[in-house]
Tab-separated table of C-alpha atoms in Angstrom:
chain	number	residue	atom	x	y	z
A	246	MET	CA	0.000	0.000	0.000
A	247	VAL	CA	1.206	3.522	-0.745
A	248	SER	CA	2.407	5.301	2.379
A	249	SER	CA	0.216	8.052	3.808
A	250	LYS	CA	3.280	10.225	3.742
A	251	LEU	CA	3.361	9.937	-0.063
A	252	LEU	CA	2.732	13.528	-1.043
A	253	PHE	CA	5.441	15.047	1.048
A	254	VAL	CA	8.256	12.561	0.407
A	255	LEU	CA	7.666	10.976	-3.001
A	256	ALA	CA	8.949	13.871	-5.044
A	257	SER	CA	12.387	13.816	-3.422
A	258	ALA	CA	13.241	10.604	-5.265
A	259	ALA	CA	11.526	11.726	-8.441
A	260	VAL	CA	13.642	14.823	-8.750
A	261	SER	CA	16.979	13.345	-7.672
A	262	SER	CA	17.953	12.592	-11.256
A	263	ALA	CA	16.335	15.665	-12.782
A	264	PHE	CA	18.681	18.419	-13.824
A	265	ASP	CA	17.761	22.008	-13.106
A	266	PRO	CA	20.044	24.339	-15.126
A	267	GLN	CA	19.837	26.968	-12.388
A	268	LEU	CA	20.167	24.737	-9.344
A	269	GLY	CA	21.962	21.607	-10.558
A	270	TYR	CA	21.449	18.065	-9.292
A	271	ASN	CA	20.117	17.331	-5.815
A	272	SER	CA	19.658	21.008	-5.084
A	273	PHE	CA	19.465	22.125	-1.487
A	274	VAL	CA	18.119	25.369	-0.131
A	275	ASP	CA	18.661	26.726	3.352
A	276	VAL	CA	15.866	27.953	5.570
A	277	GLU	CA	15.237	31.667	5.076
A	278	ASN	CA	17.725	33.573	7.266
A	279	ARG	CA	16.512	37.117	6.638
A	280	THR	CA	14.069	38.822	8.974
A	281	ILE	CA	10.517	39.391	7.810
A	282	ASP	CA	11.277	43.098	7.459
A	283	GLU	CA	14.343	42.410	5.286
A	284	ILE	CA	12.214	40.239	2.979
A	285	TYR	CA	9.603	43.020	2.977
A	286	GLN	CA	12.151	45.582	1.810
A	287	ALA	CA	13.337	43.252	-0.957
A	288	ALA	CA	9.731	42.752	-2.069
A	289	LEU	CA	9.149	46.513	-2.189
A	290	LYS	CA	12.260	47.011	-4.336
A	291	GLU	CA	11.002	44.272	-6.640
A	292	GLY	CA	7.780	46.189	-7.265
A	293	GLY	CA	5.619	45.611	-4.204
A	294	THR	CA	3.312	43.085	-5.858
A	295	VAL	CA	2.556	39.382	-5.429
A	296	THR	CA	-0.028	37.346	-7.334
A	297	LEU	CA	-1.604	34.363	-5.581
A	298	TRP	CA	-3.973	31.790	-7.063
A	299	HIS	CA	-5.909	30.166	-4.239
A	300	GLY	CA	-8.298	27.241	-4.328
A	301	GLY	CA	-11.854	27.905	-3.224
A	302	ASP	CA	-15.411	28.378	-4.383
A	303	GLU	CA	-16.297	31.965	-3.449
A	304	LYS	CA	-14.481	34.950	-4.922
A	305	ASN	CA	-14.168	36.738	-1.586
A	306	GLN	CA	-12.916	33.755	0.438
A	307	GLN	CA	-9.376	35.137	0.723
A	308	ASN	CA	-10.260	38.788	1.260
A	309	SER	CA	-9.175	38.482	4.883
A	310	LEU	CA	-5.727	37.243	3.825
A	311	LYS	CA	-5.375	40.095	1.344
A	312	GLN	CA	-6.409	42.657	3.973
A	313	ALA	CA	-4.142	41.238	6.679
A	314	PHE	CA	-1.126	41.033	4.344
A	315	GLU	CA	-1.511	44.548	2.942
A	316	GLU	CA	-2.062	46.040	6.405
A	317	ARG	CA	0.988	44.256	7.772
A	318	PHE	CA	3.141	45.342	4.817
A	319	PRO	CA	2.166	48.846	3.618
A	320	GLY	CA	3.016	49.423	-0.022
A	321	MET	CA	2.540	45.756	-0.921
A	322	THR	CA	-0.352	44.602	-3.097
A	323	LEU	CA	-1.615	41.034	-2.905
A	324	ASN	CA	-3.592	40.103	-6.006
A	325	VAL	CA	-5.681	37.039	-5.118
A	326	THR	CA	-7.718	34.986	-7.553
A	327	VAL	CA	-9.958	32.322	-6.020
A	328	ASP	CA	-11.232	29.467	-8.162
A	329	LEU	CA	-11.674	25.716	-7.899
A	330	SER	CA	-8.230	24.136	-7.543
A	331	LYS	CA	-8.957	21.748	-10.410
A	332	TYR	CA	-9.333	24.756	-12.707
A	333	HIS	CA	-6.356	26.641	-11.333
A	334	ASP	CA	-3.999	23.712	-11.839
A	335	VAL	CA	-4.772	23.233	-15.534
A	336	ASN	CA	-4.191	26.945	-16.121
A	337	ILE	CA	-0.898	26.751	-14.225
A	338	ASP	CA	0.065	23.832	-16.469
A	339	ARG	CA	-0.662	25.971	-19.513
A	340	GLN	CA	1.514	28.812	-18.190
A	341	ILE	CA	4.361	26.389	-17.525
A	342	ALA	CA	4.029	24.727	-20.940
A	343	THR	CA	4.004	28.024	-22.852
A	344	GLY	CA	6.713	29.696	-20.768
A	345	ASP	CA	4.300	32.504	-19.879
A	346	VAL	CA	4.189	32.346	-16.076
A	347	TYR	CA	2.479	35.355	-14.542
A	348	VAL	CA	1.386	33.831	-11.229
A	349	ASP	CA	3.818	33.942	-8.316
A	350	SER	CA	2.297	31.617	-5.748
A	351	VAL	CA	-0.361	28.906	-5.610
A	352	ALA	CA	-2.313	27.454	-2.660
A	353	LEU	CA	-4.374	24.500	-3.822
A	354	GLN	CA	-6.388	21.486	-2.684
A	355	THR	CA	-5.040	19.389	-5.566
A	356	LEU	CA	-2.178	17.988	-3.510
A	357	HIS	CA	-1.123	15.522	-6.201
A	358	ASP	CA	0.002	18.424	-8.417
A	359	TYR	CA	2.952	19.448	-6.258
A	360	PRO	CA	5.204	16.373	-6.652
A	361	ARG	CA	4.517	16.469	-10.395
A	362	TRP	CA	5.405	20.149	-10.675
A	363	LYS	CA	8.518	19.556	-8.602
A	364	SER	CA	9.645	16.698	-10.864
A	365	GLN	CA	9.076	18.953	-13.887
A	366	GLY	CA	11.336	21.634	-12.416
A	367	ALA	CA	8.441	24.099	-12.333
A	368	LEU	CA	8.714	25.152	-8.677
A	369	LEU	CA	11.128	27.434	-6.838
A	370	PRO	CA	12.595	25.799	-3.733
A	371	TYR	CA	12.016	28.007	-0.715
A	372	LYS	CA	11.984	27.255	2.999
A	373	PRO	CA	10.204	30.224	4.558
A	374	LEU	CA	10.530	31.615	8.033
A	375	GLY	CA	8.776	29.169	10.355
A	376	TRP	CA	9.923	26.180	8.304
A	377	ASP	CA	11.509	24.390	11.257
A	378	ALA	CA	8.226	24.591	13.188
A	379	LEU	CA	6.221	22.898	10.414
A	380	TYR	CA	5.069	19.346	10.975
A	381	LYS	CA	7.387	17.259	8.814
A	382	ASP	CA	4.397	15.625	7.117
A	383	PHE	CA	3.383	19.074	5.827
A	384	ARG	CA	6.602	19.991	4.045
A	385	ASP	CA	8.607	18.732	1.093
A	386	ALA	CA	12.082	17.870	2.346
A	387	ASP	CA	13.708	19.934	-0.408
A	388	GLY	CA	11.513	22.979	0.208
A	389	TYR	CA	9.515	22.977	-3.013
A	390	TYR	CA	6.123	23.142	-1.282
A	391	ASN	CA	4.592	23.110	2.182
A	392	GLY	CA	1.287	23.292	3.997
A	393	PHE	CA	-0.196	26.726	4.677
A	394	TYR	CA	-3.050	25.812	7.033
A	395	VAL	CA	-5.305	22.873	7.780
A	396	LEU	CA	-8.777	22.731	6.252
A	397	ASN	CA	-11.513	20.259	7.143
A	398	TRP	CA	-15.121	19.312	6.557
A	399	ALA	CA	-17.612	19.195	9.436
A	400	ASN	CA	-21.220	18.282	10.133
A	401	ARG	CA	-23.318	21.421	10.422
A	402	TRP	CA	-26.938	22.350	10.861
A	403	ASN	CA	-29.291	25.276	11.397
A	404	THR	CA	-30.257	25.333	15.073
A	405	ASP	CA	-33.442	27.284	14.319
A	406	TYR	CA	-34.856	24.130	12.739
A	407	VAL	CA	-32.756	21.231	14.043
A	408	LYS	CA	-33.033	20.787	17.798
A	409	GLU	CA	-31.287	17.435	18.292
A	410	PRO	CA	-27.551	17.702	17.578
A	411	ILE	CA	-25.959	15.750	14.737
A	412	LYS	CA	-23.097	13.620	15.996
A	413	GLU	CA	-22.438	10.844	13.492
A	414	PHE	CA	-23.229	10.320	9.823
A	415	ASP	CA	-26.151	7.997	10.565
A	416	ASP	CA	-27.912	11.020	12.043
A	417	PHE	CA	-28.384	12.410	8.534
A	418	LEU	CA	-30.716	9.470	7.906
A	419	ARG	CA	-33.222	10.687	10.510
A	420	PRO	CA	-36.733	11.216	9.078
A	421	GLU	CA	-36.628	14.948	9.816
A	422	PHE	CA	-33.925	15.391	7.154
A	423	LYS	CA	-35.904	14.019	4.228
A	424	ASN	CA	-35.812	16.736	1.524
A	425	LYS	CA	-33.847	18.950	3.944
A	426	LEU	CA	-30.239	18.007	3.207
A	427	ILE	CA	-28.084	20.028	0.833
A	428	LEU	CA	-24.869	18.407	-0.323
A	429	THR	CA	-22.037	19.156	-2.719
A	430	TYR	CA	-21.640	16.830	-5.695
A	431	PRO	CA	-18.900	14.360	-4.703
A	432	ASN	CA	-18.055	13.941	-8.379
A	433	ASP	CA	-17.255	17.671	-8.616
A	434	ASP	CA	-14.884	18.100	-5.660
A	435	ASP	CA	-12.204	15.591	-4.658
A	436	ALA	CA	-12.281	16.563	-0.969
A	437	VAL	CA	-16.039	15.901	-0.911
A	438	LEU	CA	-15.439	12.671	-2.827
A	439	PHE	CA	-12.972	11.620	-0.145
A	440	ALA	CA	-15.545	12.428	2.543
A	441	PHE	CA	-18.022	10.010	0.967
A	442	ASP	CA	-15.278	7.408	0.614
A	443	LEU	CA	-14.501	7.648	4.334
A	444	ILE	CA	-18.163	7.623	5.357
A	445	MET	CA	-19.063	4.582	3.305
A	446	LYS	CA	-16.053	2.655	4.596
A	447	GLN	CA	-17.024	3.569	8.148
A	448	GLN	CA	-20.717	2.786	7.639
A	449	GLY	CA	-20.123	-0.568	5.983
A	450	GLY	CA	-20.332	0.176	2.290
A	451	TYR	CA	-22.807	1.407	-0.282
A	452	GLU	CA	-25.929	0.627	1.750
A	453	TRP	CA	-25.541	3.842	3.716
A	454	PHE	CA	-25.369	5.856	0.508
A	455	GLU	CA	-28.531	4.204	-0.819
A	456	LYS	CA	-30.282	5.235	2.386
A	457	LEU	CA	-28.932	8.760	1.982
A	458	LEU	CA	-30.342	8.909	-1.551
A	459	ALA	CA	-33.736	7.949	-0.115
A	460	GLN	CA	-33.564	11.203	1.892
A	461	LYS	CA	-33.709	13.033	-1.464
A	462	PRO	CA	-30.933	15.562	-0.784
A	463	ARG	CA	-30.383	18.503	-3.082
A	464	TRP	CA	-27.024	18.318	-4.875
A	465	VAL	CA	-25.163	21.573	-5.576
A	466	ARG	CA	-21.786	22.748	-6.822
A	467	GLY	CA	-19.325	24.284	-4.362
A	468	SER	CA	-18.602	23.428	-0.737
A	469	ALA	CA	-19.703	26.905	0.393
A	470	THR	CA	-23.097	26.740	-1.341
A	471	PRO	CA	-24.756	24.556	1.342
A	472	ASN	CA	-23.935	27.105	4.051
A	473	THR	CA	-25.540	29.898	2.050
A	474	LEU	CA	-28.743	27.967	1.476
A	475	ILE	CA	-28.955	26.610	5.016
A	476	SER	CA	-28.728	30.206	6.251
A	477	ASN	CA	-31.133	31.776	3.775
A	478	SER	CA	-33.745	29.173	2.810
A	479	ASN	CA	-36.073	29.637	5.819
A	480	GLY	CA	-35.856	25.998	6.769
A	481	THR	CA	-36.071	24.499	3.280
A	482	TYR	CA	-32.559	23.133	3.846
A	483	THR	CA	-31.268	22.552	7.349
A	484	ALA	CA	-28.080	20.455	7.378
A	485	SER	CA	-24.997	19.320	5.450
A	486	PHE	CA	-21.652	17.569	5.864
A	487	THR	CA	-19.884	18.615	2.641
A	488	GLY	CA	-17.832	21.634	3.636
A	489	SER	CA	-17.086	23.705	6.699
A	490	ILE	CA	-17.869	26.975	8.387
A	491	GLY	CA	-15.119	26.816	10.992
A	492	LEU	CA	-14.988	25.176	14.378
A	493	THR	CA	-16.729	27.988	16.282
A	494	PRO	CA	-19.565	29.094	13.991
A	495	SER	CA	-21.975	31.913	14.686
A	496	ALA	CA	-25.750	31.527	14.941
A	497	PRO	CA	-27.769	29.901	13.545
A	498	PHE	CA	-25.146	27.227	12.841
A	499	ASN	CA	-23.779	24.537	15.054
A	500	VAL	CA	-21.094	22.006	14.086
A	501	SER	CA	-19.793	18.639	15.181
A	502	LEU	CA	-16.863	16.426	14.258
A	503	PRO	CA	-17.330	12.644	14.263
A	504	THR	CA	-14.985	10.899	16.676
A	505	ALA	CA	-14.615	7.478	15.024
A	506	PRO	CA	-11.061	7.019	13.676
A	507	ASN	CA	-10.459	8.476	10.213
A	508	SER	CA	-14.094	9.499	9.770
A	509	PHE	CA	-13.877	13.106	8.613
A	510	VAL	CA	-11.738	14.927	6.055
A	511	SER	CA	-8.849	17.235	6.867
A	512	TRP	CA	-5.839	18.251	4.812
A	513	PRO	CA	-3.028	20.829	4.650
A	514	GLN	CA	-3.906	23.397	1.984
A	515	THR	CA	-0.518	23.454	0.315
A	516	GLY	CA	1.431	26.278	-1.281
A	517	ALA	CA	4.389	26.716	-3.621
A	518	ILE	CA	6.193	29.413	-5.585
A	519	LEU	CA	6.533	28.957	-9.327
A	520	LYS	CA	10.141	28.867	-10.518
A	521	ASP	CA	9.542	31.580	-13.104
A	522	ALA	CA	7.410	33.733	-10.809
A	523	PRO	CA	7.694	37.395	-11.826
A	524	HIS	CA	7.754	38.480	-8.153
A	525	PRO	CA	9.706	35.844	-6.207
A	526	GLU	CA	10.555	38.179	-3.317
A	527	GLY	CA	6.908	39.118	-2.938
A	528	ALA	CA	5.988	35.436	-2.939
A	529	LYS	CA	8.665	34.688	-0.326
A	530	LEU	CA	7.267	37.461	1.851
A	531	LEU	CA	3.765	36.024	1.522
A	532	HIS	CA	4.868	32.492	2.382
A	533	SER	CA	6.909	33.611	5.383
A	534	TYR	CA	3.991	35.711	6.601
A	535	ILE	CA	1.484	32.857	6.251
A	536	LEU	CA	3.734	30.561	8.300
A	537	SER	CA	4.377	33.202	10.970
A	538	GLU	CA	3.085	32.668	14.496
A	539	GLU	CA	1.268	35.974	14.070
A	540	PHE	CA	-0.825	34.740	11.146
A	541	GLN	CA	-1.216	31.105	12.173
A	542	ALA	CA	-2.491	31.968	15.659
A	543	ALA	CA	-4.854	34.692	14.447
A	544	ARG	CA	-6.374	32.675	11.604
A	545	GLY	CA	-8.210	30.168	13.781
A	546	GLY	CA	-8.571	26.517	12.927
A	547	TRP	CA	-5.712	24.059	13.061
A	548	SER	CA	-2.178	25.196	12.353
A	549	VAL	CA	0.464	23.495	10.235
A	550	ARG	CA	2.994	24.466	12.913
A	551	SER	CA	3.689	22.003	15.716
A	552	ASP	CA	4.383	24.796	18.218
A	553	ILE	CA	0.883	26.314	18.024
A	554	ASP	CA	-1.933	24.843	20.105
A	555	GLY	CA	-5.152	23.609	18.568
A	556	PRO	CA	-8.123	25.989	18.405
A	557	ALA	CA	-10.155	26.470	21.586
A	558	GLY	CA	-11.594	23.194	22.785
A	559	TYR	CA	-9.578	21.040	20.370
A	560	PRO	CA	-6.183	19.326	20.511
A	561	LYS	CA	-3.527	19.775	17.829
A	562	ILE	CA	-4.471	18.286	14.483
A	563	PHE	CA	-2.397	15.096	14.861
A	564	ASP	CA	-4.124	14.405	18.186
A	565	VAL	CA	-7.685	14.719	16.860
A	566	PRO	CA	-9.268	11.232	17.078
A	567	GLY	CA	-11.686	11.537	14.146
A	568	THR	CA	-9.276	12.377	11.327
A	569	ASP	CA	-5.915	11.485	9.827
A	570	VAL	CA	-4.663	14.659	8.183
A	571	THR	CA	-2.148	12.745	6.024
A	572	LYS	CA	-4.714	10.496	4.307
A	573	PHE	CA	-6.109	12.965	1.785
A	574	SER	CA	-2.755	13.275	0.021
A	575	GLU	CA	-2.625	9.498	-0.374
A	576	PHE	CA	-6.156	9.492	-1.783
A	577	MET	CA	-5.381	12.300	-4.225
A	578	ALA	CA	-2.231	10.586	-5.493
A	579	ASP	CA	-4.129	7.515	-6.739
A	580	ARG	CA	-5.837	9.205	-9.695
A	581	ALA	CA	-7.175	5.945	-11.153
A	582	ALA	CA	-9.006	5.142	-7.911
A	583	VAL	CA	-10.310	8.707	-7.684
A	584	GLU	CA	-11.716	8.493	-11.204
A	585	ARG	CA	-13.407	5.143	-10.545
A	586	LEU	CA	-15.091	6.514	-7.439
A	587	ARG	CA	-16.068	9.720	-9.216
A	588	PHE	CA	-17.838	7.757	-11.951
A	589	TYR	CA	-19.656	5.630	-9.379
A	590	PHE	CA	-21.287	8.748	-7.986
A	591	GLU	CA	-21.898	10.244	-11.395
A	592	ASP	CA	-23.773	7.081	-12.332
A	593	LYS	CA	-25.890	7.397	-9.180
A	594	ILE	CA	-26.668	11.124	-9.108
A	595	GLY	CA	-25.684	12.401	-12.554
A	596	SER	CA	-23.030	14.877	-13.616
A	597	ALA	CA	-22.663	18.114	-11.671
A	598	GLN	CA	-25.300	20.564	-12.820
A	599	GLY	CA	-25.232	24.359	-12.755
A	600	LEU	CA	-22.666	27.085	-13.109
A	601	SER	CA	-19.345	27.053	-11.362
A	602	PRO	CA	-20.084	28.237	-7.812
A	603	LEU	CA	-18.017	31.362	-8.466
A	604	GLU	CA	-20.393	32.276	-11.285
A	605	ASP	CA	-23.640	31.236	-9.636
A	606	ASN	CA	-25.384	34.042	-7.746
A	607	LEU	CA	-27.853	31.607	-6.191
C-alpha cells in the first residue's frame, strides 16, 4: 500500500535525477535567514506586488488574507484569484508549458500536483521563516512546497430548525432530514469525494449511501453553497456535511466532528512558488507571513505548525481522534481510484449541474 506520507516525500526521489540548469542536481536550499522586514524591503524594491492563485469556491474567500497582508506590509499589493483548484492547476500547467508564467504563488487542494510540478522543475525551492516549526508531514524535504493551514469538513446544521444535535453520519438518515439536506456533488470536488469514501467505509459500504439517496438531498456545486442555502432558505434546507464553516460558527449554525477514527476529512492546503514567478521576493514574503506565528495563531482553525496549540476546545491536528490529516494526500495521489469513485457517484446522481459556484449568484 502507498504510504500516507506519499505527497510530502515521493517527489524527493523523483527529482533526484532531474537536472535544473539553475540549481543543478540534488539542489538544497537553506531555511530563510533574513528577517521578515528584510524580505519586505526586498519585495518593495522588486515592485511591491505578489499574485496568488488560491483554491476555493467563493471569490471573496481570501479577502481576509489580502487585507491582513496589505495592512501588515504597507506598499505591498496582494492580487488574489480564487477558483476551484482543479481549474487553477490546468491553467498553471498551460503557463508552464508556454513559458508565460504570470502567477507567483499557488495554494491549492489538488495535492497531487505538487510532486509532479517539482519533478518537472516548475517550482522554486524556498523554505520560509517558520519552516523548522512545520510538521514534517506538511513539508517537502527539499523545500519545493509546504502546507499553509489545515482545512476540514464538518457536520453542520441550522439550530433554528434542528433541535437534536448531529453527531455521526447515521444522524443524517433521521426522518426529519428528508428533503432537507443540501450536499455538494462528490463527483465535482475531490475533498467531498474523499468524505463520501470515508463515510461509506465507516458505515459498511454502499448501503448507507442508498439510504442517503432515499432522503432526497439537493445536490449543488461548491462546498460553500450549502452554508448559504442553510442560512437563507427559511428551513427548506437545514443540514450538510460537505464543507465547513469553521470550528466555532456563529448563529444559527452549530457544528460537530465525528470521533470514530479516520471518519472526517482534513488536509493541509498546500502552497508553492513557481520557478519563473515574476515576483519571487513578494511570494517569499507572503509564504513567510502565512507561516508566521502571528498569522497562524490569528487565523483560527488548526495550524500546520507544531508549536501552536489547537483551536479552543480542540487538541492539535495530529491528536484529533476523528481524522488522519495525512490520508487525503494518499487518496489524491491515486488518480485511477479517484476516477473510478467519481464515476460511481456520477452514475448514481448524474453529472454536476449548474454554473461554477463562483459564477452562480444563487
